Amino acid sequence: MNPKTQESPLDDVNEIRRIDKSNMLSFSIEAAKHYNEATKISEKMSADFTKPENIVIAGMGGSAIGGELLKDYTRIQAPVPIEVSKDYTLPAYANRKTLVLAVSYSGDTEESLSAFLDAIKRQCTIYCISSGGTLLNFAEKLNVSFLRVPAGMPPRAALPYLLVPQLVLLEKMGLVSDVSEGLGEATKLLGKFSRENSPEKPVGKSLAKSLASGIHGTVPVVYGFGVYRGVAQRWKQQFNENSKVHAKWEVFPELNHNEIVGWEKADALAKQFSTVFLRDKNEPSEVRSRIEITKTLMPQNSKKFEVWAQGKSTLAKLLSTILMGDFISVYLAILRGVDPTPVQTIAMLKQKLGETGTKERIVRELEKLKPAQ
Ligand code: PA5
């Protein structure tokens, strides 16, 4: 037996490949390429519509996280409110002055189709982003703007194709700036990250592998702040879907007003958690103080890690911190001996829901609609 295998499966490229059967790792290794392609595809989008009073991103799970990141990124720039709606209906205020970005990678998620139907009924301006499915069938039939992104990926791995078009569209609408520049820096940094955390790197030389090893056997808890709110959420989702573990995410300063109390008298339980603090050398001093004080108030025996954002632009920092989480979640899956790609329970749930007739009802309603002029 290879002695290295006994030490850590993460030091054995063949073992990594054997467990990662569907090659989820390739999406992290080739992240820069995917962001570049997504940028090219997004260039053909037209923002030829009246400036909206508000923006709603309608989607679920891996298709909604891009909206969460967009919301954080644009928060200090965009003059209009942006909300991510993860439900069958849109918020009550949605009307003809609302821009709805209907995002569903498969184009077949019933909540997203229902939200799309709701957006049509409310006469919102709609832009669909999807690889196809029922959503794009109806977008074509009903003259609704859409961007078709490459098919064949797990939705969560298609993040570049679901996020970049949203950023580019908002930049074209004049609602945010620095997107193109930020993406340029980000892709260079992502390439570097991918090399530094490639399957060939030994655990001691890869931050992603060493963090996965540290987290292994515990419940990951990810603490973000400000623009890293959606990043913390993404990490949690990737731990769930890739590593098949429970995970939690929280955000400063809010977590100081509830979450931290959960660490009181948690000595026995505390060692079952690993908290990852997302940090930025330019984090506001008030956040920095909170993080440092919070650490001192947490039990000594709970594991704590810090991941410091790299890069200059906000976008480069965001995307590279996301990539680090993606890598860690896949390496954690390897350590647990589980294939990161299949999400059996989600597939089973969707199959069972398919038997309830809800999607058919939504499709029947969509079929009754007339194309927009
Ligand atoms: O990551 C996943 O597979 C899920 O979270 C999906 O993204 C979610 O179920 C919605 O499906 P879709 O992205 O195809 O709309």
Tab-separated table of C-alpha atoms and ligand atoms in Angstrom:
chain	number	residue	atom	x	y	z
A	1	MET	CA	0.000	0.000	0.000
A	2	ASN	CA	1.175	3.471	-0.768
A	3	PRO	CA	2.277	4.938	2.602
A	4	LYS	CA	1.109	8.353	1.449
A	5	THR	CA	-2.445	7.047	1.109
A	6	GLN	CA	-2.330	6.110	4.766
A	7	GLU	CA	-1.281	9.642	5.661
A	8	SER	CA	-3.880	11.515	3.644
A	9	PRO	CA	-5.866	10.658	0.542
A	10	LEU	CA	-5.266	14.287	-0.440
A	11	ASP	CA	-1.616	13.461	-1.062
A	12	ASP	CA	-2.587	10.800	-3.582
A	13	VAL	CA	-3.707	12.154	-6.973
A	14	ASN	CA	-5.052	8.758	-8.030
A	15	GLU	CA	-7.162	8.516	-4.908
A	16	ILE	CA	-8.520	12.030	-5.527
A	17	ARG	CA	-9.451	11.060	-9.093
A	18	ARG	CA	-10.985	7.763	-7.953
A	19	ILE	CA	-13.326	9.447	-5.471
A	20	ASP	CA	-14.069	12.548	-7.566
A	21	LYS	CA	-15.581	10.341	-10.275
A	22	SER	CA	-17.395	13.081	-12.163
A	23	ASN	CA	-14.474	15.482	-11.827
A	24	MET	CA	-16.000	18.306	-9.801
A	25	LEU	CA	-12.424	19.440	-9.190
A	26	SER	CA	-12.059	20.368	-12.865
A	27	PHE	CA	-14.445	23.319	-12.358
A	28	SER	CA	-12.165	24.748	-9.675
A	29	ILE	CA	-8.996	23.980	-11.614
A	30	GLU	CA	-10.430	25.671	-14.710
A	31	ALA	CA	-12.243	28.472	-12.905
A	32	ALA	CA	-10.320	31.213	-14.734
A	33	LYS	CA	-11.230	29.713	-18.114
A	34	HIS	CA	-14.913	29.557	-17.167
A	35	TYR	CA	-14.952	33.173	-15.950
A	36	ASN	CA	-13.289	34.255	-19.200
A	37	GLU	CA	-15.825	32.356	-21.288
A	38	ALA	CA	-18.697	33.692	-19.206
A	39	THR	CA	-17.406	37.231	-19.779
A	40	LYS	CA	-17.306	36.678	-23.548
A	41	ILE	CA	-20.819	35.226	-23.630
A	42	SER	CA	-22.155	38.101	-21.540
A	43	GLU	CA	-20.838	40.726	-23.946
A	44	LYS	CA	-23.721	40.021	-26.329
A	45	MET	CA	-26.341	40.866	-23.717
A	46	SER	CA	-28.371	43.961	-24.409
A	47	ALA	CA	-29.564	46.225	-21.625
A	48	ASP	CA	-31.918	47.995	-23.951
A	49	PHE	CA	-34.729	48.664	-21.501
A	50	THR	CA	-35.865	51.424	-19.177
A	51	LYS	CA	-33.905	51.690	-15.962
A	52	PRO	CA	-35.822	49.742	-13.310
A	53	GLU	CA	-36.885	51.057	-9.920
A	54	ASN	CA	-35.830	47.794	-8.339
A	55	ILE	CA	-34.284	44.467	-9.287
A	56	VAL	CA	-35.406	41.009	-8.210
A	57	ILE	CA	-33.283	37.947	-8.890
A	58	ALA	CA	-35.525	34.887	-8.922
A	59	GLY	CA	-33.827	31.521	-8.563
A	60	MET	CA	-33.059	28.676	-6.203
A	61	GLY	CA	-29.945	27.092	-4.710
A	62	GLY	CA	-26.968	27.072	-7.061
A	63	SER	CA	-28.822	29.406	-9.386
A	64	ALA	CA	-29.633	31.927	-6.664
A	65	ILE	CA	-26.193	32.285	-5.106
A	66	GLY	CA	-25.003	34.459	-8.010
A	67	GLY	CA	-27.809	36.868	-7.078
A	68	GLU	CA	-26.679	36.906	-3.463
A	69	LEU	CA	-23.135	37.766	-4.546
A	70	LEU	CA	-24.418	40.414	-6.954
A	71	LYS	CA	-26.466	41.947	-4.158
A	72	ASP	CA	-23.395	42.204	-1.896
A	73	TYR	CA	-21.143	43.488	-4.666
A	74	THR	CA	-23.560	46.193	-5.772
A	75	ARG	CA	-24.753	47.211	-2.305
A	76	ILE	CA	-22.479	50.226	-1.994
A	77	GLN	CA	-22.861	51.230	-5.656
A	78	ALA	CA	-26.280	50.457	-7.111
A	79	PRO	CA	-28.868	53.208	-6.665
A	80	VAL	CA	-31.746	50.710	-6.769
A	81	PRO	CA	-32.728	47.999	-4.292
A	82	ILE	CA	-31.785	44.462	-5.250
A	83	GLU	CA	-33.513	41.458	-3.710
A	84	VAL	CA	-32.971	37.753	-4.207
A	85	SER	CA	-36.308	35.939	-4.246
A	86	LYS	CA	-36.170	32.209	-3.598
A	87	ASP	CA	-39.813	31.313	-3.761
A	88	TYR	CA	-42.779	30.576	-6.012
A	89	THR	CA	-43.895	34.208	-6.079
A	90	LEU	CA	-42.209	37.582	-6.301
A	91	PRO	CA	-42.329	40.188	-3.530
A	92	ALA	CA	-45.547	42.259	-3.511
A	93	TYR	CA	-43.828	45.411	-4.816
A	94	ALA	CA	-42.756	43.768	-8.101
A	95	ASN	CA	-44.435	45.550	-10.996
A	96	ARG	CA	-43.735	46.907	-14.488
A	97	LYS	CA	-40.889	49.021	-13.063
A	98	THR	CA	-39.133	45.908	-11.718
A	99	LEU	CA	-36.370	44.101	-13.556
A	100	VAL	CA	-36.590	40.380	-12.850
A	101	LEU	CA	-33.554	38.245	-13.569
A	102	ALA	CA	-35.005	34.745	-13.770
A	103	VAL	CA	-32.048	32.452	-13.179
A	104	SER	CA	-32.311	28.678	-13.380
A	105	TYR	CA	-29.406	26.645	-14.680
A	106	SER	CA	-31.572	23.704	-15.728
A	107	GLY	CA	-34.525	25.913	-16.623
A	108	ASP	CA	-36.772	23.302	-15.034
A	109	THR	CA	-36.967	24.258	-11.368
A	110	GLU	CA	-40.607	24.660	-10.421
A	111	GLU	CA	-40.195	27.587	-8.015
A	112	SER	CA	-38.207	29.496	-10.652
A	113	LEU	CA	-40.761	28.754	-13.382
A	114	SER	CA	-43.507	29.897	-11.059
A	115	ALA	CA	-41.618	33.138	-10.288
A	116	PHE	CA	-41.128	33.642	-14.054
A	117	LEU	CA	-44.883	33.240	-14.563
A	118	ASP	CA	-45.525	35.696	-11.743
A	119	ALA	CA	-43.122	38.202	-13.334
A	120	ILE	CA	-44.985	37.967	-16.652
A	121	LYS	CA	-48.342	38.470	-14.941
A	122	ARG	CA	-46.994	41.549	-13.136
A	123	GLN	CA	-45.585	42.898	-16.429
A	124	CYS	CA	-42.057	43.132	-15.052
A	125	THR	CA	-39.110	43.518	-17.409
A	126	ILE	CA	-37.621	40.032	-17.493
A	127	TYR	CA	-34.212	38.672	-18.429
A	128	CYS	CA	-33.739	34.889	-18.197
A	129	ILE	CA	-30.367	33.244	-17.642
A	130	SER	CA	-30.361	29.481	-18.145
A	131	SER	CA	-28.856	26.604	-20.082
A	132	GLY	CA	-32.265	25.760	-21.579
A	133	GLY	CA	-35.186	23.708	-20.270
A	134	THR	CA	-38.771	24.873	-19.916
A	135	LEU	CA	-37.652	28.376	-18.949
A	136	LEU	CA	-35.899	29.108	-22.235
A	137	ASN	CA	-38.641	27.366	-24.254
A	138	PHE	CA	-41.124	29.841	-22.882
A	139	ALA	CA	-38.719	32.791	-22.993
A	140	GLU	CA	-38.382	32.174	-26.751
A	141	LYS	CA	-42.118	31.672	-27.285
A	142	LEU	CA	-43.068	34.726	-25.262
A	143	ASN	CA	-40.397	37.092	-26.639
A	144	VAL	CA	-38.687	37.437	-23.282
A	145	SER	CA	-34.969	38.369	-23.324
A	146	PHE	CA	-32.646	35.557	-22.369
A	147	LEU	CA	-29.051	34.427	-22.291
A	148	ARG	CA	-28.397	30.751	-23.012
A	149	VAL	CA	-25.348	29.538	-21.095
A	150	PRO	CA	-23.415	26.316	-21.764
A	151	ALA	CA	-25.202	23.165	-20.611
A	152	GLY	CA	-23.903	20.005	-18.950
A	153	MET	CA	-22.592	21.259	-15.608
A	154	PRO	CA	-23.887	20.845	-12.077
A	155	PRO	CA	-25.703	24.178	-11.410
A	156	ARG	CA	-23.355	25.137	-8.569
A	157	ALA	CA	-20.339	24.627	-10.821
A	158	ALA	CA	-21.907	26.928	-13.418
A	159	LEU	CA	-21.535	29.931	-11.078
A	160	PRO	CA	-19.324	31.872	-13.535
A	161	TYR	CA	-22.028	31.572	-16.223
A	162	LEU	CA	-24.809	32.575	-13.848
A	163	LEU	CA	-23.046	35.412	-12.003
A	164	VAL	CA	-21.013	37.188	-14.687
A	165	PRO	CA	-24.012	37.919	-16.974
A	166	GLN	CA	-25.795	39.562	-14.051
A	167	LEU	CA	-22.777	41.736	-13.276
A	168	VAL	CA	-22.265	42.646	-16.924
A	169	LEU	CA	-25.946	43.485	-17.399
A	170	LEU	CA	-25.903	45.818	-14.408
A	171	GLU	CA	-22.711	47.425	-15.674
A	172	LYS	CA	-24.298	47.926	-19.101
A	173	MET	CA	-27.274	49.531	-17.386
A	174	GLY	CA	-24.880	51.939	-15.662
A	175	LEU	CA	-25.835	50.656	-12.211
A	176	VAL	CA	-22.364	49.423	-11.260
A	177	SER	CA	-18.846	50.048	-12.465
A	178	ASP	CA	-15.474	48.288	-12.351
A	179	VAL	CA	-16.913	44.928	-13.430
A	180	SER	CA	-14.741	44.399	-16.516
A	181	GLU	CA	-11.607	45.561	-14.725
A	182	GLY	CA	-12.359	43.422	-11.668
A	183	LEU	CA	-13.026	40.341	-13.775
A	184	GLY	CA	-9.697	40.841	-15.552
A	185	GLU	CA	-7.780	40.855	-12.271
A	186	ALA	CA	-9.915	38.047	-10.855
A	187	THR	CA	-9.209	35.603	-13.658
A	188	LYS	CA	-5.450	36.032	-13.247
A	189	LEU	CA	-5.734	35.449	-9.520
A	190	LEU	CA	-8.014	32.428	-9.989
A	191	GLY	CA	-5.432	30.844	-12.261
A	192	LYS	CA	-2.813	31.281	-9.535
A	193	PHE	CA	-5.161	29.849	-6.855
A	194	SER	CA	-5.921	26.841	-9.027
A	195	ARG	CA	-2.241	26.098	-9.523
A	196	GLU	CA	-1.532	26.515	-5.810
A	197	ASN	CA	-4.326	24.106	-4.862
A	198	SER	CA	-4.139	21.602	-7.684
A	199	PRO	CA	-4.540	17.884	-6.844
A	200	GLU	CA	-0.779	17.419	-7.321
A	201	LYS	CA	0.131	19.819	-4.486
A	202	PRO	CA	0.894	18.080	-1.182
A	203	VAL	CA	-1.328	18.918	1.787
A	204	GLY	CA	1.440	20.977	3.374
A	205	LYS	CA	1.708	23.204	0.294
A	206	SER	CA	-1.993	23.737	-0.413
A	207	LEU	CA	-4.125	25.989	1.796
A	208	ALA	CA	-7.314	24.334	0.491
A	209	LYS	CA	-6.082	20.832	1.288
A	210	SER	CA	-4.777	21.773	4.724
A	211	LEU	CA	-8.015	23.576	5.618
A	212	ALA	CA	-10.094	20.627	4.415
A	213	SER	CA	-7.943	18.372	6.607
A	214	GLY	CA	-8.445	20.698	9.597
A	215	ILE	CA	-12.220	20.860	9.100
A	216	HIS	CA	-12.630	17.119	8.472
A	217	GLY	CA	-14.747	15.464	11.179
A	218	THR	CA	-16.361	18.715	12.349
A	219	VAL	CA	-19.286	20.893	11.257
A	220	PRO	CA	-17.960	23.878	9.297
A	221	VAL	CA	-19.229	27.285	10.381
A	222	VAL	CA	-18.396	30.168	8.064
A	223	TYR	CA	-18.395	33.747	9.349
A	224	GLY	CA	-18.421	36.498	6.728
A	225	PHE	CA	-19.034	40.240	6.826
A	226	GLY	CA	-20.066	42.958	4.387
A	227	VAL	CA	-19.284	41.922	0.865
A	228	TYR	CA	-18.343	38.409	2.109
A	229	ARG	CA	-21.921	37.677	3.264
A	230	GLY	CA	-22.810	35.795	0.078
A	231	VAL	CA	-19.368	34.174	0.029
A	232	ALA	CA	-20.018	32.655	3.475
A	233	GLN	CA	-23.351	31.414	2.161
A	234	ARG	CA	-21.670	29.910	-0.917
A	235	TRP	CA	-19.116	28.080	1.257
A	236	LYS	CA	-21.941	26.615	3.332
A	237	GLN	CA	-23.805	25.451	0.234
A	238	GLN	CA	-20.668	23.906	-1.242
A	239	PHE	CA	-20.015	22.042	2.020
A	240	ASN	CA	-23.586	20.734	1.869
A	241	GLU	CA	-23.620	19.691	-1.769
A	242	ASN	CA	-20.014	18.748	-2.482
A	243	SER	CA	-18.862	17.396	0.888
A	244	LYS	CA	-22.325	16.130	1.950
A	245	VAL	CA	-22.051	17.621	5.430
A	246	HIS	CA	-24.108	19.991	7.520
A	247	ALA	CA	-22.641	23.498	7.622
A	248	LYS	CA	-23.611	26.932	8.920
A	249	TRP	CA	-22.973	30.487	7.825
A	250	GLU	CA	-23.362	33.751	9.692
A	251	VAL	CA	-22.383	37.346	9.172
A	252	PHE	CA	-20.771	40.093	11.242
A	253	PRO	CA	-21.958	42.270	12.931
A	254	GLU	CA	-25.332	40.512	13.225
A	255	LEU	CA	-23.801	37.293	14.576
A	256	ASN	CA	-22.590	39.277	17.585
A	257	HIS	CA	-26.205	39.796	18.590
A	258	ASN	CA	-27.371	36.176	18.744
A	259	GLU	CA	-25.031	33.502	17.307
A	260	ILE	CA	-22.211	34.079	19.821
A	261	VAL	CA	-24.461	33.213	22.740
A	262	GLY	CA	-24.683	29.721	21.255
A	263	TRP	CA	-21.003	29.279	22.153
A	264	GLU	CA	-21.756	29.757	25.869
A	265	LYS	CA	-21.535	26.531	27.851
A	266	ALA	CA	-20.889	24.728	24.574
A	267	ASP	CA	-17.660	23.106	25.733
A	268	ALA	CA	-18.645	19.523	24.916
A	269	LEU	CA	-20.230	20.500	21.619
A	270	ALA	CA	-17.667	23.146	20.644
A	271	LYS	CA	-15.046	20.678	19.503
A	272	GLN	CA	-17.473	19.401	16.921
A	273	PHE	CA	-17.352	22.705	15.014
A	274	SER	CA	-14.708	24.423	12.889
A	275	THR	CA	-15.219	28.119	12.422
A	276	VAL	CA	-13.745	29.779	9.361
A	277	PHE	CA	-13.433	33.563	9.583
A	278	LEU	CA	-13.361	35.242	6.180
A	279	ARG	CA	-10.929	38.147	6.518
A	280	ASP	CA	-9.720	41.041	4.406
A	281	LYS	CA	-6.680	43.165	5.174
A	282	ASN	CA	-8.850	46.170	4.334
A	283	GLU	CA	-11.768	45.113	6.513
A	284	PRO	CA	-13.295	48.070	8.372
A	285	SER	CA	-11.657	48.593	11.765
A	286	GLU	CA	-14.980	48.161	13.549
A	287	VAL	CA	-15.405	44.723	11.928
A	288	ARG	CA	-11.796	43.815	12.714
A	289	SER	CA	-12.363	44.585	16.422
A	290	ARG	CA	-15.531	42.491	16.446
A	291	ILE	CA	-13.813	39.504	14.869
A	292	GLU	CA	-10.906	39.651	17.300
A	293	ILE	CA	-13.158	40.040	20.346
A	294	THR	CA	-15.514	37.304	19.121
A	295	LYS	CA	-12.625	34.849	18.849
A	296	THR	CA	-11.710	35.476	22.479
A	297	LEU	CA	-15.298	34.810	23.552
A	298	MET	CA	-15.518	31.488	21.745
A	299	PRO	CA	-14.550	28.236	23.466
A	300	GLN	CA	-10.837	27.457	23.257
A	301	ASN	CA	-11.522	23.894	22.148
A	302	SER	CA	-13.456	24.812	19.008
A	303	LYS	CA	-11.279	24.917	15.917
A	304	LYS	CA	-10.814	28.304	14.320
A	305	PHE	CA	-9.361	29.141	10.914
A	306	GLU	CA	-8.883	32.346	8.998
A	307	VAL	CA	-8.973	32.787	5.262
A	308	TRP	CA	-7.606	36.125	4.101
A	309	ALA	CA	-8.913	37.473	0.813
A	310	GLN	CA	-6.344	38.041	-1.872
A	311	GLY	CA	-6.319	40.504	-4.744
A	312	LYS	CA	-6.895	44.232	-5.103
A	313	SER	CA	-10.342	44.683	-6.619
A	314	THR	CA	-13.446	43.655	-4.698
A	315	LEU	CA	-14.402	41.256	-7.475
A	316	ALA	CA	-11.014	39.524	-7.438
A	317	LYS	CA	-11.234	39.181	-3.658
A	318	LEU	CA	-14.765	37.793	-3.834
A	319	LEU	CA	-14.194	35.312	-6.619
A	320	SER	CA	-10.904	34.017	-5.236
A	321	THR	CA	-12.392	33.531	-1.756
A	322	ILE	CA	-15.277	31.643	-3.376
A	323	LEU	CA	-12.823	29.472	-5.270
A	324	MET	CA	-10.987	28.660	-2.042
A	325	GLY	CA	-14.273	27.453	-0.527
A	326	ASP	CA	-15.044	25.412	-3.636
A	327	PHE	CA	-11.657	23.685	-3.481
A	328	ILE	CA	-11.965	23.012	0.259
A	329	SER	CA	-15.445	21.509	-0.143
A	330	VAL	CA	-14.220	19.106	-2.832
A	331	TYR	CA	-11.136	18.106	-0.842
A	332	LEU	CA	-13.360	17.559	2.209
A	333	ALA	CA	-15.516	15.267	0.064
A	334	ILE	CA	-12.393	13.296	-0.878
A	335	LEU	CA	-11.432	12.958	2.788
A	336	ARG	CA	-14.948	11.657	3.496
A	337	GLY	CA	-14.734	9.276	0.546
A	338	VAL	CA	-17.791	10.747	-1.184
A	339	ASP	CA	-18.154	11.731	-4.832
A	340	PRO	CA	-18.677	15.525	-4.759
A	341	THR	CA	-20.882	15.733	-7.852
A	342	PRO	CA	-24.138	13.796	-7.346
A	343	VAL	CA	-26.740	15.462	-5.151
A	344	GLN	CA	-28.981	12.437	-4.856
A	345	THR	CA	-31.362	13.840	-2.279
A	346	ILE	CA	-32.081	16.971	-4.344
A	347	ALA	CA	-32.660	14.795	-7.426
A	348	MET	CA	-34.991	12.482	-5.491
A	349	LEU	CA	-36.895	15.406	-4.050
A	350	LYS	CA	-37.361	16.953	-7.493
A	351	GLN	CA	-38.532	13.637	-8.867
A	352	LYS	CA	-41.112	13.219	-6.103
A	353	LEU	CA	-42.253	16.835	-6.507
A	354	GLY	CA	-42.644	16.167	-10.220
A	355	GLU	CA	-45.349	13.667	-9.313
A	356	THR	CA	-47.405	16.285	-7.453
A	357	GLY	CA	-48.492	18.087	-10.635
A	358	THR	CA	-47.375	21.577	-9.540
A	359	LYS	CA	-44.941	22.029	-12.412
A	360	GLU	CA	-47.532	20.839	-14.942
A	361	ARG	CA	-49.958	23.435	-13.596
A	362	ILE	CA	-47.350	26.200	-13.974
A	363	VAL	CA	-46.541	25.042	-17.514
A	364	ARG	CA	-50.249	24.985	-18.430
A	365	GLU	CA	-50.536	28.593	-17.241
A	366	LEU	CA	-47.456	29.595	-19.246
A	367	GLU	CA	-48.953	27.936	-22.338
A	368	LYS	CA	-51.985	30.191	-22.128
A	369	LEU	CA	-49.877	33.384	-22.348
A	370	LYS	CA	-49.472	35.454	-25.501
A	371	PRO	CA	-46.005	36.639	-26.652
A	372	ALA	CA	-45.022	40.142	-25.558
A	373	GLN	CA	-45.059	42.690	-28.410
B	1	PA5	O1	-26.841	22.987	-6.751
B	1	PA5	C1	-27.889	22.442	-7.086
B	1	PA5	O2	-27.932	21.423	-7.798
B	1	PA5	C2	-29.197	23.032	-6.636
B	1	PA5	O3	-29.002	23.938	-5.603
B	1	PA5	C3	-29.877	23.686	-7.846
B	1	PA5	O4	-29.160	24.812	-8.263
B	1	PA5	C4	-31.299	24.068	-7.458
B	1	PA5	O5	-32.025	22.910	-7.127
B	1	PA5	C5	-32.034	24.803	-8.571
B	1	PA5	O6	-31.896	24.138	-9.797
B	1	PA5	P1	-31.506	25.029	-11.075
B	1	PA5	O7	-30.200	25.632	-10.719
B	1	PA5	O8	-31.389	24.079	-12.201
B	1	PA5	O9	-32.600	26.008	-11.242
